[in-house]
Coordinates of C-alpha atoms in Angstrom, one line a residue:
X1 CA 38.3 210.7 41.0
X2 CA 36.1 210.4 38.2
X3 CA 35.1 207.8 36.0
X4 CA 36.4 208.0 32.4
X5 CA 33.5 205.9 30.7
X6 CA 31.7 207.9 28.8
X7 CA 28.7 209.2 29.9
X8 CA 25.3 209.5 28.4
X9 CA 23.3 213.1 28.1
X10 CA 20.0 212.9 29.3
X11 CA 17.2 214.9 27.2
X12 CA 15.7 217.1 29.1
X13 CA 11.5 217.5 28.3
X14 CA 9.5 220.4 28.4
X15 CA 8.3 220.6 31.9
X16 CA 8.5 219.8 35.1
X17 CA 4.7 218.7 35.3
X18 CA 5.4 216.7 32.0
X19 CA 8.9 214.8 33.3
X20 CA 6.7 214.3 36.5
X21 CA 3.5 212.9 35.8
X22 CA 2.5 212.3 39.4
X23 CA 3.6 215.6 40.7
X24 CA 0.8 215.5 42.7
X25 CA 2.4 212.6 44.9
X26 CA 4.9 215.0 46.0
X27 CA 4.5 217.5 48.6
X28 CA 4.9 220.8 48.9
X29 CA 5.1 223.9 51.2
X30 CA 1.9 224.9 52.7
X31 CA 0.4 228.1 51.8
X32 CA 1.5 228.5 48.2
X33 CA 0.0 231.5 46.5
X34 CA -1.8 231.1 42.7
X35 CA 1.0 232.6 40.5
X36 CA 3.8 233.1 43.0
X37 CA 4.2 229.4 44.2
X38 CA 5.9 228.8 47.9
X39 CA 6.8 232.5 48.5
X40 CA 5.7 233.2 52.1
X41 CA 7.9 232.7 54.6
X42 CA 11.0 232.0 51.8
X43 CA 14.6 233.6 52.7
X44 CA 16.2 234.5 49.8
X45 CA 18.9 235.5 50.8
X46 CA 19.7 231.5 52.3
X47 CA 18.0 229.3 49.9
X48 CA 20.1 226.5 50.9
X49 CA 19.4 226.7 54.7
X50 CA 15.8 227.2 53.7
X51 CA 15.2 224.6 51.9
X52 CA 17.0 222.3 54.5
X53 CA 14.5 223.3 57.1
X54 CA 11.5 222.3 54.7
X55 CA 12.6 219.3 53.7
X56 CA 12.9 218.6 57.3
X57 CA 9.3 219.4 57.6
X58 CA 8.1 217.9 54.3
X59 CA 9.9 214.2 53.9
X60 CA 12.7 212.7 51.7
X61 CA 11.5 213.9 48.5
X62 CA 9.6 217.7 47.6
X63 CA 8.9 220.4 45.6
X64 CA 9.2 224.0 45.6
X65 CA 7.7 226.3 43.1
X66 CA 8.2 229.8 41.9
X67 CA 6.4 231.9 39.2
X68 CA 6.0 228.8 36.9
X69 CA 10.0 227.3 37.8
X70 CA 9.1 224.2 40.1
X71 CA 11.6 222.0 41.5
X72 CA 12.0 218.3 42.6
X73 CA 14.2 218.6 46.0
X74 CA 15.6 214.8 47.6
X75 CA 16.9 214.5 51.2
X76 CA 16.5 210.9 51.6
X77 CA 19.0 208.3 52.0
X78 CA 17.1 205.7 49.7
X79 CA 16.2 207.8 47.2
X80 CA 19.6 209.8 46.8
X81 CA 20.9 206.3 46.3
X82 CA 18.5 205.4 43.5
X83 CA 19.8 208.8 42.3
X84 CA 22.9 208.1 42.2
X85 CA 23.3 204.6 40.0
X86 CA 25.0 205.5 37.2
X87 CA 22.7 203.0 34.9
X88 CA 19.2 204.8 35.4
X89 CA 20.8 208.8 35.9
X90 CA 23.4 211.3 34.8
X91 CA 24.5 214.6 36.0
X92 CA 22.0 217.5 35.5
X93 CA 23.2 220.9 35.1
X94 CA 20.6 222.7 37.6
X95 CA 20.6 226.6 37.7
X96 CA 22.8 226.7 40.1
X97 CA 25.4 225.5 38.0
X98 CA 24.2 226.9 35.3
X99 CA 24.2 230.4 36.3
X100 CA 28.2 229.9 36.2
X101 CA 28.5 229.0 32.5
X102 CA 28.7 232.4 31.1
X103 CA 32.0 232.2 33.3
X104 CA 33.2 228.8 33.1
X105 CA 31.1 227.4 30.0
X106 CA 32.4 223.7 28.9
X107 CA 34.5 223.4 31.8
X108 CA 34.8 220.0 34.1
X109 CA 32.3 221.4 36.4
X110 CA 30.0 223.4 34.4
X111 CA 30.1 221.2 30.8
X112 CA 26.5 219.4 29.8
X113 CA 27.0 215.7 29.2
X114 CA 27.1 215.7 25.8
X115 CA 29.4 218.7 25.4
X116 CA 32.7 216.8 23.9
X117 CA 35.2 218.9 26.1
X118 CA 34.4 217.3 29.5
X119 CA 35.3 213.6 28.2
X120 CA 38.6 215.5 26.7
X121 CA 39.5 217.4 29.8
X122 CA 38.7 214.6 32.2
X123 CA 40.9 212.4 30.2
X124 CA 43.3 214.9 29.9
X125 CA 43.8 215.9 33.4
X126 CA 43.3 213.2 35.5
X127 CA 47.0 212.0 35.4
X128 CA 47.5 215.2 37.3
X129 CA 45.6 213.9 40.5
X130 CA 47.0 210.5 40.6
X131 CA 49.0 209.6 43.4
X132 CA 52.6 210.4 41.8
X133 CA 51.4 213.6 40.6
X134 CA 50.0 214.5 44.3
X135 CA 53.0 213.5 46.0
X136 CA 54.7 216.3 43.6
X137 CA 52.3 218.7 45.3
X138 CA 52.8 217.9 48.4
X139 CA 56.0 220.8 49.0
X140 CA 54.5 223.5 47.9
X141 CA 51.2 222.8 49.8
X142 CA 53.6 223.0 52.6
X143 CA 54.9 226.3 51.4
X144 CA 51.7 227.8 51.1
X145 CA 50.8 227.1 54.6
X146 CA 53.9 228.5 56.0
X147 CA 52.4 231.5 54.6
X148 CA 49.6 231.1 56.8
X149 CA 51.3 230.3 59.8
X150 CA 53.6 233.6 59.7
X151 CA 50.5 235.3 59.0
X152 CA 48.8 233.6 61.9
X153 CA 52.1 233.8 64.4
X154 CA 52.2 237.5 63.5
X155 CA 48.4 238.1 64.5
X156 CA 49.1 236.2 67.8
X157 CA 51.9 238.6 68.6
X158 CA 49.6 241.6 67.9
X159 CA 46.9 240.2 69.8
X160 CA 44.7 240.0 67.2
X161 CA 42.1 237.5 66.5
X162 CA 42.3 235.8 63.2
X163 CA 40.0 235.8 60.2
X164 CA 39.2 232.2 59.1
X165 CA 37.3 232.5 56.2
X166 CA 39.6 235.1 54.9
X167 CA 42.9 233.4 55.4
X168 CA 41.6 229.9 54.5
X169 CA 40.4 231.6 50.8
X170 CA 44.1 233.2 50.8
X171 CA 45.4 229.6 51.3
X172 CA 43.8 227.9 49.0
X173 CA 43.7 229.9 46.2
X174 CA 47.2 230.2 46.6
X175 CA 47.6 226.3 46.6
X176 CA 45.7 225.4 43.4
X177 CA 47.4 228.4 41.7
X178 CA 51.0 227.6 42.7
X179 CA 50.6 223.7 42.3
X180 CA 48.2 223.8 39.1
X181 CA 49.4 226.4 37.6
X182 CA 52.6 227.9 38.6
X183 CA 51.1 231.5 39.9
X184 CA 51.3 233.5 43.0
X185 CA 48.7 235.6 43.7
X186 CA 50.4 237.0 46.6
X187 CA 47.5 237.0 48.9
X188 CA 49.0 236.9 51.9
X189 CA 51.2 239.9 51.5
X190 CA 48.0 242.0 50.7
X191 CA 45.9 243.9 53.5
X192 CA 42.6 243.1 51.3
X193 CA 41.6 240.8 49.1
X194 CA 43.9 239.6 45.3
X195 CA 41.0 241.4 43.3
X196 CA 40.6 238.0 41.6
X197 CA 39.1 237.1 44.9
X198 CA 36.8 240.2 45.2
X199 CA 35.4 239.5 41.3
X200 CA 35.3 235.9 42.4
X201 CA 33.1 236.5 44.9
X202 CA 31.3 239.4 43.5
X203 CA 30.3 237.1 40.4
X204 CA 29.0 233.9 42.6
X205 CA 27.2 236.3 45.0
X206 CA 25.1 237.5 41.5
X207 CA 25.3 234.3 40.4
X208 CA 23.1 233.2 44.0
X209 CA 21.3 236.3 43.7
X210 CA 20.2 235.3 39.9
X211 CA 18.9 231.5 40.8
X212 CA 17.4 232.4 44.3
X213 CA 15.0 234.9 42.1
X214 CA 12.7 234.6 38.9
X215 CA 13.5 236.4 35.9
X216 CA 10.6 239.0 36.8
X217 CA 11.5 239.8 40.2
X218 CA 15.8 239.8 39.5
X219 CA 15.3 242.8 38.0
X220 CA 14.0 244.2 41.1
X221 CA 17.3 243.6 43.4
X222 CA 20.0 245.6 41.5
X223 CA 19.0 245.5 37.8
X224 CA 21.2 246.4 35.4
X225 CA 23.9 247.9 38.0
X226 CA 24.0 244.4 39.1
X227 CA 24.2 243.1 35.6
X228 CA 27.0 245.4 35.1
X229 CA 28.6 244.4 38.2
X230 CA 28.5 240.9 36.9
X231 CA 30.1 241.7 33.6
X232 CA 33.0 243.3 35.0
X233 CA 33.5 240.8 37.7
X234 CA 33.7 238.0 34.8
X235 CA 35.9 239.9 32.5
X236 CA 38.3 240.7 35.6
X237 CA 38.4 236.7 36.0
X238 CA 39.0 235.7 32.4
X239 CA 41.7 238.9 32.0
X240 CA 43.5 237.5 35.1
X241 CA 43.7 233.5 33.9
X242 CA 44.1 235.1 30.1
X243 CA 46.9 236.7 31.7
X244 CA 48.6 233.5 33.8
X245 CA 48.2 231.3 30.4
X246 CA 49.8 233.9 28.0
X247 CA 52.8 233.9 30.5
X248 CA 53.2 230.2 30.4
X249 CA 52.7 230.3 26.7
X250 CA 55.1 232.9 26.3
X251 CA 57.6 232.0 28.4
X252 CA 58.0 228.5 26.2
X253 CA 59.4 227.0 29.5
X254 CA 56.9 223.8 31.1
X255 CA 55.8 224.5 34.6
X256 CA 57.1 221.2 35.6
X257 CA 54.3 219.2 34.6
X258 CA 52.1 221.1 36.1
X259 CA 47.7 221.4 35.2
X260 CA 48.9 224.2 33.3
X261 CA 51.5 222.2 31.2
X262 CA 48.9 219.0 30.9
X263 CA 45.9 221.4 29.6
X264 CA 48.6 223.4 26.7
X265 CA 50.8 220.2 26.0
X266 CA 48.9 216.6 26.3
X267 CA 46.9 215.1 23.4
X268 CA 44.3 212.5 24.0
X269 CA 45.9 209.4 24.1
X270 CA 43.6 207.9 21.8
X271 CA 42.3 210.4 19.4
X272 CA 45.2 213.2 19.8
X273 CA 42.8 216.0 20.1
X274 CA 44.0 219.0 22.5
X275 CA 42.5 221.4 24.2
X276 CA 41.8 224.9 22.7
X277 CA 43.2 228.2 24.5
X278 CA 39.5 229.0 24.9
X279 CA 38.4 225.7 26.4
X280 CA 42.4 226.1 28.9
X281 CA 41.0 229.2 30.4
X282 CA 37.4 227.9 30.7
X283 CA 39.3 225.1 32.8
X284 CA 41.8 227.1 35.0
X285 CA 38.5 229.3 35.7
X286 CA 37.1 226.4 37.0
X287 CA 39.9 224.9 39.5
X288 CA 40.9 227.9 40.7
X289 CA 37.2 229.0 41.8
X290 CA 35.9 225.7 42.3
X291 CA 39.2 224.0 43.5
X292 CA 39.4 226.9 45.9
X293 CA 36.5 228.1 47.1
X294 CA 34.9 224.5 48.4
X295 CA 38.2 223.6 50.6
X296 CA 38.5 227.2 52.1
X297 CA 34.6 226.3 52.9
X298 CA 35.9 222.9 54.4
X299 CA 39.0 224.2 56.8
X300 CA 36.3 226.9 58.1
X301 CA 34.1 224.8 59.1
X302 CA 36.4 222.3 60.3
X303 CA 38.2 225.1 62.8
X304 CA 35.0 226.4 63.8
X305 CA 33.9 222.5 65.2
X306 CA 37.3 222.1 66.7
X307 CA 37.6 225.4 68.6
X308 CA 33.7 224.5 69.7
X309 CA 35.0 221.3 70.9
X310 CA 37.8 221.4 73.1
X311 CA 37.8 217.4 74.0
X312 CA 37.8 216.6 69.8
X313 CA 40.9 219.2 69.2
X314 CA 42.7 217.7 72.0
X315 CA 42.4 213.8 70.4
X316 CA 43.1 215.0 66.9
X317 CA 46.2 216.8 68.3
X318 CA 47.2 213.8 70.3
X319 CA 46.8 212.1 67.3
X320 CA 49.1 214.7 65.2
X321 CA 52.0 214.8 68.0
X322 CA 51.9 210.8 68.0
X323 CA 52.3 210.4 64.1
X324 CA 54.4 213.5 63.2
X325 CA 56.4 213.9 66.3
X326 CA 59.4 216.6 66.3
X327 CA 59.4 216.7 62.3
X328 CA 59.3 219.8 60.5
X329 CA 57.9 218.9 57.6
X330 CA 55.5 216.1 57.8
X331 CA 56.1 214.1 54.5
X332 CA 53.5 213.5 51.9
X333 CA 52.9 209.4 53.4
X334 CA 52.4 210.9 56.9
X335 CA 49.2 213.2 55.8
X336 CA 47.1 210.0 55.1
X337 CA 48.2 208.3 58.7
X338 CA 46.2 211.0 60.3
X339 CA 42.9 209.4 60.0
X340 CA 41.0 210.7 63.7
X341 CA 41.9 214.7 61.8
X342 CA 40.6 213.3 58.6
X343 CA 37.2 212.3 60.2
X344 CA 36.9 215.6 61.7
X345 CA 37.4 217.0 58.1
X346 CA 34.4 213.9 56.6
X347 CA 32.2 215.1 60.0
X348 CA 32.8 218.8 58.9
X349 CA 31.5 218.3 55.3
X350 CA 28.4 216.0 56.6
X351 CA 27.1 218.7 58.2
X352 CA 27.9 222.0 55.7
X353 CA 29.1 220.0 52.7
X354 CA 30.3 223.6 50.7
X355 CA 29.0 222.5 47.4
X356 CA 25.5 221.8 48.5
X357 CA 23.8 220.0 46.1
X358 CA 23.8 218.1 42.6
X359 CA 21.7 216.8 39.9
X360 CA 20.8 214.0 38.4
X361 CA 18.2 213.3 35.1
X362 CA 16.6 210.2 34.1
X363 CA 18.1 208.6 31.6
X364 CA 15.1 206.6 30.7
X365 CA 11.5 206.4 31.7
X366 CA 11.5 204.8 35.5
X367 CA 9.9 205.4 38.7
X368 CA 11.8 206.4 41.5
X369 CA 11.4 204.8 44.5
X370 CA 8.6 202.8 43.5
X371 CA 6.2 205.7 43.9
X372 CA 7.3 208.4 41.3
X373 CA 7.5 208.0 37.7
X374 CA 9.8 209.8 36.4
X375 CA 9.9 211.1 32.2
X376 CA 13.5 210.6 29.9
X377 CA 15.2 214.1 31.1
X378 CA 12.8 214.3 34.5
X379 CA 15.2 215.7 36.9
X380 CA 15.9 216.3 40.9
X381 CA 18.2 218.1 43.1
X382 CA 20.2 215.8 45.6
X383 CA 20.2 218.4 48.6
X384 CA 23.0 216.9 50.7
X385 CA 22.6 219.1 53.9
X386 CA 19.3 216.6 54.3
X387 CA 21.4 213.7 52.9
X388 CA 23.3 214.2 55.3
X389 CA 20.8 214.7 58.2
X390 CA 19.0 212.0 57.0
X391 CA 18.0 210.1 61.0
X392 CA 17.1 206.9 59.7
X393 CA 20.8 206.9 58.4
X394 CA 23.1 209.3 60.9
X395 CA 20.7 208.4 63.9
X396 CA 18.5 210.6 66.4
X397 CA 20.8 213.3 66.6
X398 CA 21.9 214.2 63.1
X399 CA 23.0 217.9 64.4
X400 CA 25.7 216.7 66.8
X401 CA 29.1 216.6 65.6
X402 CA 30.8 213.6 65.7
X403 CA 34.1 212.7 63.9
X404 CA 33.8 209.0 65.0
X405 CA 30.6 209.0 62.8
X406 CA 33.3 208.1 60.3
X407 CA 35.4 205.1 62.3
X408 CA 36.1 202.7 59.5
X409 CA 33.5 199.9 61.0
X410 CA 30.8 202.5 61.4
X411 CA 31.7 203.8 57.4
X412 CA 31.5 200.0 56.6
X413 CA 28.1 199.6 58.7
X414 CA 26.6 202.1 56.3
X415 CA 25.0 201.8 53.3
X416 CA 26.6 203.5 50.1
X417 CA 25.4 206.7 48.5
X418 CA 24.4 208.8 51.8
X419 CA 28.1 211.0 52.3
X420 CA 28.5 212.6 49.2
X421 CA 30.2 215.9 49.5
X422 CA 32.3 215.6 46.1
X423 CA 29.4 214.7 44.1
X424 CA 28.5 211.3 42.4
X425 CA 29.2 208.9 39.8
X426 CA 31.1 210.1 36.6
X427 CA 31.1 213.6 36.8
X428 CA 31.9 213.6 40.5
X429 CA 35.2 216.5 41.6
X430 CA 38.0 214.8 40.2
X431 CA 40.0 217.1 42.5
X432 CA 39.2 215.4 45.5
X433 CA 41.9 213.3 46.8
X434 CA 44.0 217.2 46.0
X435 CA 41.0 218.7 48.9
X436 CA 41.4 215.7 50.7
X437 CA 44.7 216.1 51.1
X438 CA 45.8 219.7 51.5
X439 CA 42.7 220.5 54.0
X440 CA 43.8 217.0 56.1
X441 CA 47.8 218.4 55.9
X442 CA 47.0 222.1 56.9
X443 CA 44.7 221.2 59.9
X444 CA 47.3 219.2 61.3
X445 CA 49.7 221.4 60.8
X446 CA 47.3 224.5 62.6
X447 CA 46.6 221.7 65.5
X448 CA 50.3 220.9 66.0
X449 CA 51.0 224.7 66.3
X450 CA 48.0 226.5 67.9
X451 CA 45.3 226.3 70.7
X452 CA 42.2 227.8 68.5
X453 CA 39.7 229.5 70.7
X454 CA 36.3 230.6 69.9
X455 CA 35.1 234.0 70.5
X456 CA 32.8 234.3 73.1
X457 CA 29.2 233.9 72.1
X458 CA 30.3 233.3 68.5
X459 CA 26.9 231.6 67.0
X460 CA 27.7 229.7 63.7
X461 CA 25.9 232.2 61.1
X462 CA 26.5 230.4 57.3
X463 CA 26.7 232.5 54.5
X464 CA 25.7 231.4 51.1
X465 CA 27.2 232.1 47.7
X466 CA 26.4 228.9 45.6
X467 CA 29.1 227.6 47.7
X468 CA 28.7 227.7 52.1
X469 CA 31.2 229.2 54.2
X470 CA 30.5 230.6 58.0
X471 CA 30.1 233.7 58.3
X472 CA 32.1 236.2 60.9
X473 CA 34.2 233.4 61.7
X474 CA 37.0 234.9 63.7
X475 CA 39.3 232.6 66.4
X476 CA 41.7 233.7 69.1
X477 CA 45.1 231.7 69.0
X478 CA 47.2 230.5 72.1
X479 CA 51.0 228.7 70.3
X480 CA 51.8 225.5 71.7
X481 CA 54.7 223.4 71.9
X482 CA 53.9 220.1 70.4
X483 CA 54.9 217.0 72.1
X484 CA 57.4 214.9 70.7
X485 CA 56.3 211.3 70.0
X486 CA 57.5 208.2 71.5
X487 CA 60.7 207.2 69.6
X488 CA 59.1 204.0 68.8
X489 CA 56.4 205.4 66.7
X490 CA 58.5 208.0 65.2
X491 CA 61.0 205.5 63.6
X492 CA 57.8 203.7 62.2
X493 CA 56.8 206.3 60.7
X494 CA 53.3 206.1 62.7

């Protein structure tokens, strides 16, 4: 959860080559063209994954250039650690982010430092993911996933395979909206997609399309159809949160304390400011895309490892049969006792951590790690699939998947700032524990009920829309009968 000190802006400087006056200490692609920078040999249309295997071939700390935009990329352990103390650097809002503020503007995730509505929100709506307000969640996360597993029993009985991607986005997007914000989008009733989930989509994918390319060449892919595209896509999202806060307003009943109710009824406990109506939808926008979009990301990627790894799937459902036993509903205390499925979850997000990467700015003149000096506003982009990767921190075979990576001694045996999937410091996603805790309840609920099986010669293909999410992800289902657990641990609540 996030800090609520206030946070400094950082001042951003004219250029790159100014904020970085040894630029030339840093190293770049090979073969960069006069003009067009490190074009050859780019993919596009997987920045991310590109710029993981260049880093990899480059060091812990890199640039990229193209046309005149130039980039400062870090992948290693001890820098990203420099990076992230909260006396020398601040958030950054890199283009990536940026290309989401003509949707989500001053939002939590999208606001600049300095903009006065993140230190309002933040304080605002942080009661609503403390541990009493989570436990109040915990039903209708259970609801929700009901939903799934009728969908999921019904696919089984057709002998169908089942789409994860697909039905993890329905899941999730139903969660935040029921919980935050008293909505149901009715995904799983629908043969295709809510069409907030086609805009959704639709905008991030031109959103991608808009920082992978230069202004002079994004004309080039789409132009103004795209543009257009865009447009509508945005006003489809702000109509359909216009339309879930008018109800609320309208109706005059609260949503039983709900995000909704926080954002449209709590003052500032100190100054007694409020939100605006503009600033509410700007911050609904923001959870339900954000708060949805990364944990679908996360289940995927979780029940992609799982069915991949049949000896893993078996321990973490050992491990659910032992703690939840014969209980229908697992109660909101007996999520957290899972901790061998919750290290598949941390092991899932080391490797294809679905919000990819953050920024941080200088706050002052310094040098980073003793080598690069770094100008007041000089900033670099974190890229946590190297972070993650990093050898000299997750060993010689970074790759491998490993939930016991995150045993408590081995967490303890590591040093601090090298898993950071929820961002850092201050403006880190104050929605995490909420993730944390609906991705750790639904895979032990999936575990308990099915055998998940992959396709055979299913090769993990990621897809990239400013957030991850594998691609074609489709897994055949066997049910199960869980075992009950030993009376013993079932009256400790174990």
């Amino acid at each position: 959860m996030e800090s609520s000190s206030p946070v400094r802006a950082a001042t951003p400087v004219p250029s790159v080559r100014e904020a970085w006056p040894r630029l030339d200490l840093i190293p770049h692609p090979p073969r960069r063209v006069p003009l067009l920078g490190d074009v050859l040999g780019t993919d596009r249309t997987r920045p991310v994954q590109d710029t993981v295997r260049r880093g990899q071939a480059l060091g812990p700390i890199f640039r990229r250039k193209v046309f005149s935009f130039e980039i400062v990329l870090v992948g290693g352990a001890d820098l990203a650690g420099e990076l992230s103390d909260e006396s020398r650097f601040a958030k950054h809002v890199a283009p990536g982010i940026a290309a989401l503020r003509p949707l989500a503007r001053d939002g939590l995730f999208t606001a600049h430092n300095h903009e006065p509505n993140w230190q309002l929100a933040h304080d605002v709506l942080a009661p609503g993911f403390s541990r009493e307000a989570m436990a109040g969640y915990h039903g209708a996360m259970l609801d929700v996933a009901g939903r799934l597993t009728d969908r999921w029993d019904a696919e089984f009985a057709a002998g169908r395979t089942v789409d994860v991607p697909g039905d993890m986005t329905k899941l999730t997007l139903e969660t935040i909206a029921r919980t935050g914000f008293g909505h149901d989008f009715g995904s799983f009733e629908r043969e295709r997609p809510h069409p907030f989930v086609d805009a959704m989509v639709g905008y991030l994918s031109y959103a991608q399309r808009r920082v992978a390319l230069p202004a002079p060449l994004a004309g080039l892919f789409g132009g103004r159809a795209a543009d257009l595209r865009g447009e509508r896509d945005m006003a489809l999202l702000n109509d359909t949160v216009d339309e879930v806060v008018r109800a609320r307003v309208a109706d005059g009943r609260p949503g039983d304390g709900d995000l909704l109710d926080r954002m449209l009824e709590t003052a500032h406990p100190d100054t007694g400011e409020r939100l605006s109506l503009d600033n509410v939808r700007r911050q609904v926008i923001t959870f339900l895309v954000a708060g949805h979009e990364t944990t679908s990301g996360a289940l995927s990627f979780a029940l992609h490892y799982l069915s991949q790894h049949p000896e893993i799937a078996a321990r973490a459902r050992e491990e659910v049969d032992r703690v939840w036993g014969d209980v229908a509903s697992p109660g909101y205390e007996q999520v957290a006792k899972l901790r061998y499925v919750r290290r598949v979850l941390d092991e899932s997000l080391r490797l294809w951590p679905t919000a990819p990467a953050f920024a941080r700015a200088a706050l002052e003149d310094t040098v980073l790690g003793g080598t690069h000096p770094m100008r007041r506003g000089a900033w670099a982009l974190v890229v946590l699939p190297l972070l993650h990767r990093d050898p000299a921190v997750w060993g010689p075979e970074p790759e491998r998947f490993d939930p016991d990576r995150f045993e408590a001694s081995a967490v303890r045996a590591r040093p601090p700032h090298v898993f950071k999937p929820f961002g850092t410091g201050a403006r880190a996603c104050i929605g995490r524990q909420f993730a944390l805790h609906e991705a750790t309840l639904v895979l032990g609920l999936l575990l308990r009920r099915y055998e998940m099986l992959p396709e055979p010669g299913y090769r993990l293909s990621v897809s990239e829309r400013l957030t991850l999410m594998p691609e074609d992800l489709r897994l055949r289902l066997e049910r199960r009968t869980p075992r009950p657990a030993p009376e013993e641990a079932v009256k400790a609540g174990r």
